[in-house]
CSV table of C-alpha atoms and ligand atoms in Angstrom, one decimal:
chain,number,residue,atom,x,y,z
A,5,UNK,CA,140.4,27.2,-140.0
A,6,UNK,CA,139.3,29.2,-137.1
A,7,UNK,CA,139.7,26.4,-134.2
A,8,UNK,CA,136.9,24.7,-132.9
A,9,UNK,CA,135.8,27.3,-128.8
A,10,UNK,CA,137.2,25.8,-126.3
A,11,UNK,CA,137.3,27.0,-122.9
A,12,UNK,CA,140.5,28.0,-123.1
A,13,UNK,CA,141.2,32.1,-122.6
A,14,UNK,CA,143.9,31.9,-126.1
A,15,UNK,CA,141.1,30.1,-128.4
A,16,UNK,CA,138.5,32.9,-127.0
A,17,UNK,CA,141.2,36.1,-128.1
A,18,UNK,CA,141.6,33.9,-131.0
A,19,UNK,CA,138.1,33.9,-131.7
A,20,UNK,CA,137.1,37.3,-130.7
A,21,UNK,CA,140.0,39.1,-133.0
A,22,UNK,CA,139.3,37.0,-136.0
A,23,UNK,CA,135.6,37.3,-135.5
A,24,UNK,CA,134.2,39.5,-138.6
A,25,UNK,CA,131.6,42.2,-137.7
A,26,UNK,CA,130.9,43.5,-134.0
A,27,UNK,CA,133.2,42.4,-130.9
A,28,UNK,CA,130.5,39.3,-130.2
A,29,UNK,CA,133.3,39.3,-127.1
A,30,UNK,CA,133.1,41.7,-124.3
A,31,UNK,CA,136.9,41.2,-124.1
A,32,UNK,CA,137.2,44.1,-121.0
A,33,UNK,CA,134.4,42.4,-119.3
A,34,UNK,CA,136.8,39.7,-119.6
A,35,UNK,CA,140.3,40.9,-119.0
A,36,UNK,CA,138.5,42.0,-115.3
A,37,UNK,CA,137.4,39.1,-114.9
A,38,UNK,CA,140.9,37.8,-114.5
A,39,UNK,CA,142.8,40.4,-113.7
A,40,UNK,CA,143.6,40.0,-109.8
A,41,UNK,CA,142.8,41.9,-107.5
A,42,UNK,CA,145.4,44.6,-106.3
A,43,UNK,CA,147.5,43.2,-104.2
A,44,UNK,CA,148.6,45.7,-101.1
A,45,UNK,CA,150.4,43.8,-98.0
A,46,UNK,CA,151.4,40.4,-97.8
A,47,UNK,CA,149.2,37.6,-96.9
A,48,UNK,CA,147.6,38.2,-93.7
A,49,UNK,CA,148.2,35.9,-90.7
A,50,UNK,CA,145.6,33.6,-90.4
A,51,UNK,CA,143.1,35.1,-87.8
A,52,UNK,CA,142.7,33.7,-84.0
A,53,UNK,CA,140.4,30.8,-83.8
A,54,UNK,CA,142.7,28.6,-87.4
A,55,UNK,CA,145.7,29.8,-85.6
A,56,UNK,CA,144.5,28.0,-82.7
A,57,UNK,CA,142.4,25.3,-84.4
A,58,UNK,CA,145.5,23.9,-86.3
A,59,UNK,CA,147.1,24.2,-83.2
A,60,UNK,CA,144.6,22.1,-81.6
A,61,UNK,CA,144.9,20.1,-84.8
A,62,UNK,CA,149.2,19.6,-84.6
A,63,UNK,CA,149.3,18.7,-81.1
A,64,UNK,CA,146.4,15.6,-82.4
A,65,UNK,CA,148.6,14.5,-84.7
A,66,UNK,CA,152.4,15.1,-84.2
A,67,UNK,CA,151.7,13.4,-81.2
A,68,UNK,CA,152.4,15.6,-78.4
A,69,UNK,CA,149.8,14.4,-76.5
A,70,UNK,CA,150.8,10.7,-76.3
A,71,UNK,CA,153.5,11.7,-74.2
A,72,UNK,CA,152.2,15.2,-72.4
A,73,UNK,CA,149.4,14.6,-71.3
A,74,UNK,CA,148.9,12.0,-68.8
A,75,UNK,CA,145.9,8.4,-70.3
A,76,UNK,CA,145.9,10.5,-72.9
A,77,UNK,CA,146.8,7.2,-75.0
A,78,UNK,CA,145.2,4.5,-72.5
A,79,UNK,CA,142.0,6.3,-72.7
A,80,UNK,CA,142.4,6.1,-76.8
A,81,UNK,CA,142.6,9.9,-77.1
A,82,UNK,CA,139.7,11.3,-75.1
A,83,UNK,CA,141.1,13.2,-72.7
A,84,UNK,CA,139.5,15.9,-72.4
A,85,UNK,CA,141.4,19.4,-73.4
A,86,UNK,CA,141.7,21.3,-70.4
A,87,UNK,CA,143.8,18.0,-69.3
A,88,UNK,CA,146.3,18.6,-72.1
A,89,UNK,CA,150.2,18.7,-72.5
A,90,UNK,CA,150.1,19.5,-68.7
A,91,UNK,CA,152.8,17.1,-68.2
A,92,UNK,CA,153.2,13.2,-67.2
A,93,UNK,CA,154.7,11.5,-64.1
A,94,UNK,CA,155.3,8.4,-66.5
A,95,UNK,CA,159.0,8.8,-66.9
A,96,UNK,CA,160.7,7.6,-70.2
A,97,UNK,CA,164.0,5.7,-68.5
A,98,UNK,CA,167.6,5.3,-71.1
A,99,UNK,CA,170.8,5.3,-71.8
A,100,UNK,CA,170.7,8.9,-70.9
A,101,UNK,CA,168.6,8.8,-67.2
A,102,UNK,CA,165.1,9.3,-66.7
A,103,UNK,CA,163.2,11.8,-68.8
A,104,UNK,CA,159.8,13.5,-68.2
A,105,UNK,CA,157.9,15.3,-70.3
A,106,UNK,CA,157.3,18.9,-69.6
A,107,UNK,CA,154.1,20.6,-68.6
A,108,UNK,CA,153.7,22.3,-71.5
A,109,UNK,CA,150.9,24.4,-69.9
A,110,UNK,CA,153.2,26.2,-67.9
A,111,UNK,CA,156.1,26.5,-70.0
A,112,UNK,CA,154.4,28.9,-72.0
A,113,UNK,CA,153.2,30.5,-69.7
A,114,UNK,CA,156.5,32.0,-69.3
A,115,UNK,CA,157.2,33.4,-72.7
A,116,UNK,CA,155.4,35.9,-75.2
A,117,UNK,CA,154.9,34.6,-78.7
A,118,UNK,CA,158.1,35.9,-80.2
A,119,UNK,CA,159.9,33.9,-77.4
A,120,UNK,CA,158.6,30.9,-77.9
A,121,UNK,CA,159.4,30.7,-81.5
A,122,UNK,CA,162.5,31.5,-80.8
A,123,UNK,CA,163.0,29.1,-78.1
A,124,UNK,CA,160.9,26.0,-80.2
A,125,UNK,CA,163.1,27.1,-84.1
A,126,UNK,CA,166.0,26.0,-82.0
A,127,UNK,CA,164.4,23.1,-80.0
A,128,UNK,CA,167.2,20.2,-77.9
A,129,UNK,CA,166.2,17.7,-75.0
A,130,UNK,CA,166.8,14.8,-74.3
A,131,UNK,CA,165.4,11.4,-75.8
A,132,UNK,CA,162.2,10.2,-76.0
A,133,UNK,CA,161.3,14.0,-77.4
A,134,UNK,CA,160.9,14.9,-80.6
A,135,UNK,CA,163.1,17.5,-80.9
A,136,UNK,CA,163.5,17.0,-84.1
A,137,UNK,CA,160.0,17.4,-85.1
A,138,UNK,CA,159.0,20.7,-83.6
A,139,UNK,CA,162.0,22.4,-85.4
A,140,UNK,CA,161.0,20.7,-88.5
A,141,UNK,CA,157.7,22.9,-88.4
A,142,UNK,CA,157.8,25.8,-90.1
A,143,UNK,CA,157.1,28.8,-87.9
A,144,UNK,CA,153.7,29.7,-88.5
A,145,UNK,CA,152.8,25.2,-87.4
A,146,UNK,CA,154.9,26.6,-84.4
A,147,UNK,CA,152.8,29.9,-83.6
A,148,UNK,CA,149.5,27.9,-83.8
A,149,UNK,CA,150.8,25.4,-81.6
A,150,UNK,CA,151.8,28.7,-78.8
A,151,UNK,CA,148.3,29.8,-79.0
A,152,UNK,CA,146.4,26.6,-78.4
A,153,UNK,CA,148.5,25.9,-75.6
A,154,UNK,CA,148.7,29.8,-74.6
A,155,UNK,CA,144.7,29.7,-74.3
A,156,UNK,CA,144.3,26.3,-72.9
A,157,UNK,CA,145.7,28.8,-69.9
A,158,UNK,CA,147.7,27.7,-67.0
A,159,UNK,CA,147.1,24.0,-65.8
A,160,UNK,CA,148.6,21.0,-63.4
A,161,UNK,CA,152.2,20.6,-61.9
A,162,UNK,CA,155.6,20.9,-63.1
A,163,UNK,CA,156.5,17.0,-64.5
A,164,UNK,CA,159.5,15.3,-62.1
A,165,UNK,CA,163.2,16.4,-62.2
A,166,UNK,CA,165.5,14.7,-64.6
A,167,UNK,CA,167.1,12.3,-63.5
A,168,UNK,CA,170.8,11.4,-64.7
A,169,UNK,CA,172.0,7.9,-65.8
A,170,UNK,CA,172.7,5.5,-62.9
A,171,UNK,CA,169.9,7.3,-60.7
A,172,UNK,CA,166.6,4.6,-60.4
A,173,UNK,CA,163.2,6.6,-60.3
A,174,UNK,CA,160.4,5.7,-58.9
A,175,UNK,CA,157.8,3.6,-60.5
A,176,UNK,CA,155.9,3.3,-62.6
A,177,UNK,CA,158.6,3.9,-65.8
A,178,UNK,CA,159.3,3.4,-68.9
A,179,UNK,CA,162.3,1.3,-69.5
A,180,UNK,CA,164.2,1.1,-73.0
A,181,UNK,CA,166.4,-1.1,-73.1
A,182,UNK,CA,167.9,-3.6,-77.0
A,183,UNK,CA,166.7,-7.0,-76.0
A,184,UNK,CA,170.4,-8.9,-75.9
A,185,UNK,CA,172.4,-9.4,-79.1
A,186,UNK,CA,171.4,-12.8,-80.8
A,187,UNK,CA,173.9,-15.2,-80.6
A,188,UNK,CA,176.5,-16.9,-82.7
A,189,UNK,CA,174.9,-19.0,-85.1
A,190,UNK,CA,176.4,-22.5,-85.2
A,191,UNK,CA,178.4,-23.2,-88.1
A,192,UNK,CA,176.0,-25.1,-90.7
A,193,UNK,CA,177.0,-28.5,-91.1
A,194,UNK,CA,178.6,-28.9,-94.8
B,13,LIG,C1,158.1,10.2,-76.7
B,13,LIG,C2,157.0,11.4,-76.1
B,13,LIG,C3,157.0,12.4,-76.5
B,13,LIG,C4,156.5,12.7,-77.1
B,13,LIG,C5,155.9,12.7,-78.4
B,13,LIG,C6,156.8,14.7,-77.1
B,13,LIG,N1,157.3,14.6,-76.6
B,13,LIG,FE1,157.4,16.5,-75.9
B,13,LIG,N2,159.4,16.0,-74.3
B,13,LIG,C7,159.1,14.7,-73.9
B,13,LIG,C8,160.1,14.5,-72.3
B,13,LIG,C9,160.6,13.3,-72.5
B,13,LIG,C10,160.7,15.6,-72.6
B,13,LIG,C11,161.6,16.0,-71.0
B,13,LIG,C12,163.2,15.9,-72.2
B,13,LIG,C13,164.2,16.4,-71.3
B,13,LIG,O1,163.8,16.6,-70.1
B,13,LIG,O2,164.7,16.6,-72.3
B,13,LIG,C14,159.5,16.4,-73.3
B,13,LIG,C15,160.0,18.2,-73.4
B,13,LIG,C16,159.1,18.0,-74.5
B,13,LIG,C17,160.3,20.1,-74.2
B,13,LIG,C18,161.0,20.7,-73.3
B,13,LIG,C19,159.7,21.4,-72.7
B,13,LIG,C20,161.1,22.1,-71.1
B,13,LIG,O3,160.7,23.1,-70.6
B,13,LIG,O4,162.6,21.7,-71.6
B,13,LIG,C21,158.7,21.3,-75.4
B,13,LIG,C22,158.9,22.0,-75.9
B,13,LIG,C23,158.0,20.0,-75.7
B,13,LIG,N3,158.9,18.7,-75.2
B,13,LIG,C24,157.4,19.4,-77.0
B,13,LIG,C25,156.6,18.6,-77.7
B,13,LIG,C26,155.6,19.2,-78.6
B,13,LIG,C27,155.3,20.5,-79.0
B,13,LIG,C28,155.5,18.1,-79.0
B,13,LIG,C29,154.0,17.3,-79.8
B,13,LIG,C30,155.2,17.9,-81.2
B,13,LIG,C31,156.1,16.9,-78.0
B,13,LIG,N4,156.4,17.4,-77.4
B,13,LIG,C32,156.1,15.7,-78.2
B,13,LIG,C33,158.7,13.6,-74.6
B,13,LIG,C34,157.7,13.9,-75.5
């Protein structure tokens, strides 16, 4: 009994094999269509345009603008691109001292792509920079960030210098303070 023809390759070839008389299925053509094109080179590097677009996308969704672009959050993410990642005078103050989101537009000009790839794979900063997020990116994403930021060109001034703990920063700054521990609970009656 013949299986009912289906779209599966196995069924088609089975049918062709047991069909009496002249071949009705051109198996050579079928095979030619199904054989993947010869792959001589490994997957090509995405185009420059694709890398930059990915870098822009990552900058938006990974939150880099939130801290490194002045006024970004306040504008609801409307800051024009030519002002992106120019660093921020808004300090982040906590037990680590006071840190300022660096001017990444200047930073990427200091190094070529290979240096950035090494640097970003091992990035260690003080809080609240999510350096772990950058380290967790795969190389193609870190390359895309580089291409995008580098293509924006240098702009702005270096961010203010880091202040060690105990040094009061100029306003404005964000102070990270834990609320006081809750008062011990009164023993319940009974
Ligand atoms: C919560 C705020 C915040 C976010 C979000 C953030 N950063 Fe940062 N970033 C900082 C601060 C603050 C510093 C300075 C840290 C220090 O002084 O040690 C910094 C430092 C850096 C540095 C080191 C620069 C230098 O000169 O030492 C790099 C590179 C960097 N950030 C890249 C990124 C990228 C890429 C993203 C998005 C994936 C990002 N940051 C998201 C706040 C942030």
